[in-house]
Coordinates of C-alpha atoms and ligand atoms in Angstrom, one line a residue:
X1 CA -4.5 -0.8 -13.6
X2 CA -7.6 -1.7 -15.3
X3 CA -9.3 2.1 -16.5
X4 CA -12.6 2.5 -16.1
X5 CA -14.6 5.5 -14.8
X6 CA -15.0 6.1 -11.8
X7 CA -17.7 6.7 -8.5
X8 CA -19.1 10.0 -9.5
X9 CA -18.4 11.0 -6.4
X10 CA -14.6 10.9 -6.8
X11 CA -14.9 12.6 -10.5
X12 CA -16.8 15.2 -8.6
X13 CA -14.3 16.3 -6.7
X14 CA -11.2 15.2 -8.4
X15 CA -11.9 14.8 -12.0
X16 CA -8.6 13.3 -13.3
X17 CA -5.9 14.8 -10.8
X18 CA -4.9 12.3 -7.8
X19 CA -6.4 13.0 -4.4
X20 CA -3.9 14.5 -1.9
X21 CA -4.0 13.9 1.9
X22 CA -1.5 14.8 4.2
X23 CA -0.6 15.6 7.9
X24 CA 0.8 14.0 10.9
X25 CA 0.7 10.5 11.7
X26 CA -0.6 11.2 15.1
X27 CA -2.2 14.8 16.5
X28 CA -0.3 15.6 19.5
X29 CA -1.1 19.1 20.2
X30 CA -3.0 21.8 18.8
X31 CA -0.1 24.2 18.0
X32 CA 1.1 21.0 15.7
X33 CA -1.9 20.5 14.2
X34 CA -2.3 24.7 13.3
X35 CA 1.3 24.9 12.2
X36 CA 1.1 21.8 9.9
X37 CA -1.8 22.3 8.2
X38 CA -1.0 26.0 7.9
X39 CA 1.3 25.1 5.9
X40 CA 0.1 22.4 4.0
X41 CA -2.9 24.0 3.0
X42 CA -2.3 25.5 0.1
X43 CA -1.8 21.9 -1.7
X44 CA -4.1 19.6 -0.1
X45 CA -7.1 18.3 -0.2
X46 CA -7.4 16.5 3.1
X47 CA -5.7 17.2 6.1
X48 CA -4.7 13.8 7.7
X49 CA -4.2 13.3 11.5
X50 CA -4.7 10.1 14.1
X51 CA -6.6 10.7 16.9
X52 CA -7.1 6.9 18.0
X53 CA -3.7 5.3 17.6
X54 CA -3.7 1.6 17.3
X55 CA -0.4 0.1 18.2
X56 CA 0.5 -3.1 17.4
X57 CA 2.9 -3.2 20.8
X58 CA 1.5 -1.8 24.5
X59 CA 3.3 1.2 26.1
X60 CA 3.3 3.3 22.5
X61 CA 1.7 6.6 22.6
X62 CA -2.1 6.0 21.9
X63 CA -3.4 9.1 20.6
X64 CA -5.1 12.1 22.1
X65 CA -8.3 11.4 21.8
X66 CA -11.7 13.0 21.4
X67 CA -10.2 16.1 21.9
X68 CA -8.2 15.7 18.4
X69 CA -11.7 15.8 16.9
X70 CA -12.1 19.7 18.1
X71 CA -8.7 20.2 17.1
X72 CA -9.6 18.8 13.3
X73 CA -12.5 21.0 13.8
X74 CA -10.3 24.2 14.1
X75 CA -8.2 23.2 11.9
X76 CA -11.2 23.5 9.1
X77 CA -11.8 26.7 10.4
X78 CA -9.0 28.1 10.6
X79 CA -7.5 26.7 7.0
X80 CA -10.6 25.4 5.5
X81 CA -9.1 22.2 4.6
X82 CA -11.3 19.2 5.0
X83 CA -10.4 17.1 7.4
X84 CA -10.0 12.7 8.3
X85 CA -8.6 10.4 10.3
X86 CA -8.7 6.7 11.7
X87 CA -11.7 4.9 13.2
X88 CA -11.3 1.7 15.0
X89 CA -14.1 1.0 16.2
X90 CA -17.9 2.0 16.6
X91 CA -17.5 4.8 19.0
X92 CA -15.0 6.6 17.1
X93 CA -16.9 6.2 14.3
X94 CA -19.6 8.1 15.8
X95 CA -17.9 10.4 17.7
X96 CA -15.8 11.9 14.1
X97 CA -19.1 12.3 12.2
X98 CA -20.6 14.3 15.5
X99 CA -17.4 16.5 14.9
X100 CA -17.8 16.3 11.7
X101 CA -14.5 15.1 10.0
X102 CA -14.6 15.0 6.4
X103 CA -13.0 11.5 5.2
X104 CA -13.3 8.6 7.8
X105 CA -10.8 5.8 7.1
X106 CA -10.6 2.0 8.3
X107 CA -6.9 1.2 9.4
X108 CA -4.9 -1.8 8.8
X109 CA -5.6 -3.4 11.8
X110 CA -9.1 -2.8 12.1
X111 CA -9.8 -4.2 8.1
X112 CA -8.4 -7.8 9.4
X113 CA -11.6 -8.1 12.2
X114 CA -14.9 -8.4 10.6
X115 CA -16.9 -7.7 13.3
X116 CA -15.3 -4.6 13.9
X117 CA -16.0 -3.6 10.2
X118 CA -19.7 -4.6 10.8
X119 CA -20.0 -2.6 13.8
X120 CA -18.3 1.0 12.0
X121 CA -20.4 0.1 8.8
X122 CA -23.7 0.1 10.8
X123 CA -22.9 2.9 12.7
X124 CA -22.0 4.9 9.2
X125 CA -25.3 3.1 7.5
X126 CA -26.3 5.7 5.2
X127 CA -23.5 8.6 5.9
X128 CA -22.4 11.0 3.0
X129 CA -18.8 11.3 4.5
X130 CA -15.6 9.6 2.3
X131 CA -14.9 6.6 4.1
X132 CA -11.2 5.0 3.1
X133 CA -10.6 0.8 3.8
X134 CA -6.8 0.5 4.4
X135 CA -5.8 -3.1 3.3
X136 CA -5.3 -5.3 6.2
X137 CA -2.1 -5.8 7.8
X138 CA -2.0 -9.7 6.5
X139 CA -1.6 -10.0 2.3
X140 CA -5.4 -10.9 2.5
X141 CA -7.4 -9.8 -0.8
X142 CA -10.5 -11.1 0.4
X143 CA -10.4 -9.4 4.0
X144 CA -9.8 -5.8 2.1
X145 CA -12.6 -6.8 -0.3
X146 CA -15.0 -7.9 2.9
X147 CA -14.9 -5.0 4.1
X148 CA -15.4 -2.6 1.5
X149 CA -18.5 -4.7 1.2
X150 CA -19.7 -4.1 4.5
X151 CA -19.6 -0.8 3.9
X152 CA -21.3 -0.6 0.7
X153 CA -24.1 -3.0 2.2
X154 CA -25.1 -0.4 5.0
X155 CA -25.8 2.2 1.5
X156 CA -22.4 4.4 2.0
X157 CA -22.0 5.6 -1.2
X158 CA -18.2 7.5 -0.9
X159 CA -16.3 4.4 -0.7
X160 CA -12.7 4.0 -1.5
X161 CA -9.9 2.0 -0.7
X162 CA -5.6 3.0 0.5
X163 CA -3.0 0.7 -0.2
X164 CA -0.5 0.9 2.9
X165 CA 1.9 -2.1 2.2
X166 CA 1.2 -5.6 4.2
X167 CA 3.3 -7.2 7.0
X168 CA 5.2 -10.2 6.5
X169 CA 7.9 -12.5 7.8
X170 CA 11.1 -12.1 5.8
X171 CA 13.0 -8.3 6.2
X172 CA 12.6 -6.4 3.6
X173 CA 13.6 -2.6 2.6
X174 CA 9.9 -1.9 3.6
X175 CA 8.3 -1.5 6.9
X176 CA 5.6 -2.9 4.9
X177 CA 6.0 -4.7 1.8
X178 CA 4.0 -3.3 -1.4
X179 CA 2.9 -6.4 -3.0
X180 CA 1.6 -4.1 -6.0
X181 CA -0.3 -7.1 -7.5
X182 CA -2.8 -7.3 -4.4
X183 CA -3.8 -3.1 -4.8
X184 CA -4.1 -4.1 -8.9
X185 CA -6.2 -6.7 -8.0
X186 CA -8.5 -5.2 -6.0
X187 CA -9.2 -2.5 -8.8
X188 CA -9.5 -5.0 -11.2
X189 CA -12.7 -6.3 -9.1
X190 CA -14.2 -2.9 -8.1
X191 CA -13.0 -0.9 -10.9
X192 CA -15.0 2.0 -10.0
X193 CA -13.8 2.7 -6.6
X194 CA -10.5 4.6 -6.1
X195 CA -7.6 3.6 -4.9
X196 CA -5.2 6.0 -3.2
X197 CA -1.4 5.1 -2.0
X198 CA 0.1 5.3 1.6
X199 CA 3.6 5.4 0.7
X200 CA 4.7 6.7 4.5
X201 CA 3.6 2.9 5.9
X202 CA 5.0 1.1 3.3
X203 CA 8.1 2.8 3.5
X204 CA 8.6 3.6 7.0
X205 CA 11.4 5.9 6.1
X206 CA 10.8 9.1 4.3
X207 CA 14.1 8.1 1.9
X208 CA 11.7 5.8 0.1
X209 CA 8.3 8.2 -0.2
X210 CA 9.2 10.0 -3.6
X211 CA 10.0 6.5 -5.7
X212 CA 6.9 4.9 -3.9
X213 CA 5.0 7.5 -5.0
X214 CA 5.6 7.7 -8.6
X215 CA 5.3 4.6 -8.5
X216 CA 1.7 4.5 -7.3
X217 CA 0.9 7.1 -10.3
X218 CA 2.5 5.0 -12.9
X219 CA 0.6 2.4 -11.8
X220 CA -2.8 4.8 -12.1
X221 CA -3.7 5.1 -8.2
X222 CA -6.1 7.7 -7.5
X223 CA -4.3 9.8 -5.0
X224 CA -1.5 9.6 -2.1
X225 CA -2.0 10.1 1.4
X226 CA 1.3 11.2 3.0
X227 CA 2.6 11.4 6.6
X228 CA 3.4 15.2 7.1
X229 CA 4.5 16.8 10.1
X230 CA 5.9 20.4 10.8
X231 CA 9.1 18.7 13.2
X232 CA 9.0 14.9 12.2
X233 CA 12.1 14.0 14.3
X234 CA 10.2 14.9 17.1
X235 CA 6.9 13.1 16.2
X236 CA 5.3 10.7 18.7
X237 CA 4.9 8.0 16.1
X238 CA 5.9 7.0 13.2
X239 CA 8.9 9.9 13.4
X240 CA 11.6 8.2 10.6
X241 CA 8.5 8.3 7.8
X242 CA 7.4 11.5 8.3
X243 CA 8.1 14.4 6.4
X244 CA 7.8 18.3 6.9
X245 CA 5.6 20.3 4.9
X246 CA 8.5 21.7 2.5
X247 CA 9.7 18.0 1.8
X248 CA 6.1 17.5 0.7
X249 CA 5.5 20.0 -1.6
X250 CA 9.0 18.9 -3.4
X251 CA 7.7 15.7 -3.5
X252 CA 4.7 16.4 -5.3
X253 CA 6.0 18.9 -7.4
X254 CA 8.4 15.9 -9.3
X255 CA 5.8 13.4 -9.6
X256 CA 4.6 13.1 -13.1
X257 CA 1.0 11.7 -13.5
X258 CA 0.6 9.2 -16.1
X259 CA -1.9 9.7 -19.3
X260 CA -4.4 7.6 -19.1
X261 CA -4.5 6.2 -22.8
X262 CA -2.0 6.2 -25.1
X263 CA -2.8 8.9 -27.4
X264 CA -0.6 8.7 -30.2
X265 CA -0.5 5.6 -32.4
X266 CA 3.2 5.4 -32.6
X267 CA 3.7 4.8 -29.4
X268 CA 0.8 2.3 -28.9
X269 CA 3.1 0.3 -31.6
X270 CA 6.1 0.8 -29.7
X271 CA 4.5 -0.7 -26.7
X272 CA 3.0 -3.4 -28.4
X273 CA 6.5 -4.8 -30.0
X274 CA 7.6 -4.2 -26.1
X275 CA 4.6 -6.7 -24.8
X276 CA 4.9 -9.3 -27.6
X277 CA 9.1 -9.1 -26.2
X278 CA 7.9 -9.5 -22.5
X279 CA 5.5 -12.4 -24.1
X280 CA 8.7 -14.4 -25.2
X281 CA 10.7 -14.1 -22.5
X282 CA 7.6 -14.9 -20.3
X283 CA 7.5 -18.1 -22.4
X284 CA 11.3 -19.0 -22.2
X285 CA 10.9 -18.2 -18.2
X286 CA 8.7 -20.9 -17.9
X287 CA 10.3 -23.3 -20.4
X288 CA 13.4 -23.1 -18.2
X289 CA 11.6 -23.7 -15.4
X290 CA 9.9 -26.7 -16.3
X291 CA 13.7 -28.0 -16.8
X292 CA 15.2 -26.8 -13.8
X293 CA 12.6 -28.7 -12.6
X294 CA 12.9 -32.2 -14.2
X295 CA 16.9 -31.8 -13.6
X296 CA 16.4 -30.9 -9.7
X297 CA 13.5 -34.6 -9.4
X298 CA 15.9 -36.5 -11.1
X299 CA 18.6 -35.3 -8.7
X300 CA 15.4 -35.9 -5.8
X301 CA 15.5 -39.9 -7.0
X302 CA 19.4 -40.4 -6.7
X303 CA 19.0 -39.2 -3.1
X304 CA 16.2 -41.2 -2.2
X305 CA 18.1 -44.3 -3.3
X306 CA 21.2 -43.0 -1.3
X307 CA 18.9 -42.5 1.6
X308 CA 20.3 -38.8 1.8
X309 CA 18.3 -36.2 3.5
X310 CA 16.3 -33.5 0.6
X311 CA 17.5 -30.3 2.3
X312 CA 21.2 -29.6 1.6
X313 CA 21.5 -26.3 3.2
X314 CA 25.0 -26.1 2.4
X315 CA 24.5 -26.5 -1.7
X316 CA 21.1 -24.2 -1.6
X317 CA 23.4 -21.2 0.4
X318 CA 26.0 -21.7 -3.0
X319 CA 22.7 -21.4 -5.1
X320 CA 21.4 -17.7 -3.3
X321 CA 24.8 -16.4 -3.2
X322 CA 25.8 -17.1 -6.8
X323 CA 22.2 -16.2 -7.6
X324 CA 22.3 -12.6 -6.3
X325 CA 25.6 -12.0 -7.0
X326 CA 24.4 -12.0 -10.9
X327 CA 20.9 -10.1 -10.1
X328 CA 23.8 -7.5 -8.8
X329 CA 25.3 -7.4 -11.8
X330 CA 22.3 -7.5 -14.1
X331 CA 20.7 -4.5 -12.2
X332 CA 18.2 -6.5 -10.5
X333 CA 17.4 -6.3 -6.6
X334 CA 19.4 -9.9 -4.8
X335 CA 15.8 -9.0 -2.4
X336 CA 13.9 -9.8 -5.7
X337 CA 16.1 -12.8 -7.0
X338 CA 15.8 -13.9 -3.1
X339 CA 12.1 -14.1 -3.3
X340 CA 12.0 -16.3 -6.7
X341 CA 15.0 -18.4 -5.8
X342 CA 13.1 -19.4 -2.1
X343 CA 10.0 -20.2 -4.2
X344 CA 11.5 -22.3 -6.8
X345 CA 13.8 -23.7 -4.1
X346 CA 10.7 -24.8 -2.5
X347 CA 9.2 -25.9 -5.1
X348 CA 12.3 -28.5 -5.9
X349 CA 12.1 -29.2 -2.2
X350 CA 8.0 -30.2 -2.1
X351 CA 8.9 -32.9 -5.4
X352 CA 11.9 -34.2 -4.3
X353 CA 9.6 -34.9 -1.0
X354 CA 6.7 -36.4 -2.9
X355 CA 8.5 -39.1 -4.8
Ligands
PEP1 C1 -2.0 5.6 10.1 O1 -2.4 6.0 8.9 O2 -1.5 6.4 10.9 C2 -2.0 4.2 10.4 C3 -2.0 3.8 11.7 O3 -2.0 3.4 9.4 P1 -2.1 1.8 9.2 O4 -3.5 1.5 9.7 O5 -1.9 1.7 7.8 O6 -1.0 1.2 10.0
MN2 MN1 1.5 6.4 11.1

């Protein structure tokens, strides 16, 4: 990601090191929410819990409620961790700053409806809390972006932003798939506002949090925000992502964060041959591309003369198979050979169609 200084009020509190938020998905009780963040407290910097849970299906457990507010209150008191969770909507919004939670963030589902970001932002015009914009649930840049304009035009000043993964059709090894180049765009347009990670809802299983982590490091995010819960199997949402206390600090104690700027010249050399490789190949990519291309609309004519249907599911089920069996033995993912085979696949299709 693109480097640039950031908000002071990040730098103020964080300097260089990455932000760290943790705790359970959902508060359930007030024994969980003691006996997690008793535990976590000695590491964090935020102590995460849901008090208003949206659920994308009826009949889920909803949240507690205002009374997770007094419960975040103890919490503070009792650990002195600072404290945040979800608002959805304009009364929530009010009722966490009367109870004064730290960090106020703006979940998935609530970033895709404008009008609900209005109403929060107005009711937060002018507030000195952190308030986070989880991307939207859709692979929207410009809904993500909408709203962290909202906020900023109501004069809140402690803006940032938490990439949590976006929803889409096809399976993947994700509950929500990362799309990295959406986060990287984002900080590319509002370089000075930080960007933390949710690995927990883009992985949906706790396997996957360590590598999605490091991952959001290398890639310079500004902090992680992790699901955390003192008996996860038991949790009341989101139980297969969580993960207890011990898990966490083992997680964070592997990660290695990134230097910012390559220091030494040598290696700046190094990764400059490396680029100039990545150039070439780039190049050769598209080269063969172009005459994949001009092979697959010649093929397009002969069936259009032969009055033969484009679509030959049949010959494009021999293309993936013989496709990812070689991504297999090249060490590339067959769910990343997949993706670019379906879109120049597509691509073949829309030409043949057009002549
Ligand atoms: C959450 O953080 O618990 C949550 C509901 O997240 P999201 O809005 O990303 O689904
Ligand atoms: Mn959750």
């Amino acid at each position: 990601m693109m480097e640039e200084t950031l908000d002071s009020w990040f730098l103020d509190l964080f300097k260089d090191k990455p932000l760290l938020m943790a705790g359970p998905c959902s508060a359930e009780t007030k024994e969980q929410m003691l006996s997690t963040a008793e535990q976590l407290k000695e590491r964090v910097d935020f102590f995460r819990a849901g008090v208003w849970k949206p659920r994308t299906r009826p009949g889920g457990f909803e949240g507690v409620g205002e009374i997770g507010i007094k419960w975040l209150a103890e919490v503070k008191k009792n650990t002195g961790l600072k404290t945040a969770t979800e608002v959805a909507n304009k009364d929530h919004a009010r009722l966490a700053i009367e109870g004064d939670v730290d960090l106020l963030w703006i979940g998935a589902r609530t970033t895709v409806s404008p009008f609900v970001v209005q109403e929060i932002a107005h009711q937060l015009r002018g507030t000195d809390k952190i308030v986070l914009v989880k991307n939207p649930v859709s692979p929207d840049l410009s809904l993500w972006i909408g709203a962290i304009e909202r906020l900023q035009k109501e004069g809140i000043e402690k803006i940032g932003a938490i990439h949590r993964g976006f929803s889409v059709y096809e399976k993947t090894i994700y509950r929500n798939d990362p799309q990295w180049q959406i986060p990287i765009e984002l900080k590319e347009r509002f370089p000075k506002i930080p960007i933390i990670c949710d690995p927990s809802h883009i992985a949906g299983k706790r396997e996957l949090i360590q590598e999605l982590s490091q991952r959001a490091l290398d890639f310079n995010f500004n902090g992680l925000m992790i699901e955390t819960h003192c008996n996860p199997d038991q949790a009341w949402s989101d139980a297969t992502q969580q993960i207890t206390p011990q898990r966490f600090f083992e997680i964070v104690g592997q990660l290695k964060v990134r230097r910012k700027k390559f220091e030494a010249e040598e290696f700046e050399k190094e990764i400059k041959t490396m680029r100039c490789e990545i150039d070439a190949i780039d190049q050769k990519i598209v080269e063969l591309l172009g005459k994949r291309m001009e092979i697959s609309d010649k093929i397009g004519k002969i069936k259009m003369q032969n009055n033969v249907c484009v679509l030959q599911r049949e010959r494009w089920n021999q293309i993936m198979k013989r496709a990812t069996q070689m991504a297999k033995e090249k060490g590339v993912t067959p769910e990343f050979i997949e993706k670019i085979f379906k879109a120049i696949h597509q691509e073949s299709i829309d030409r043949q169609k057009g002549q």
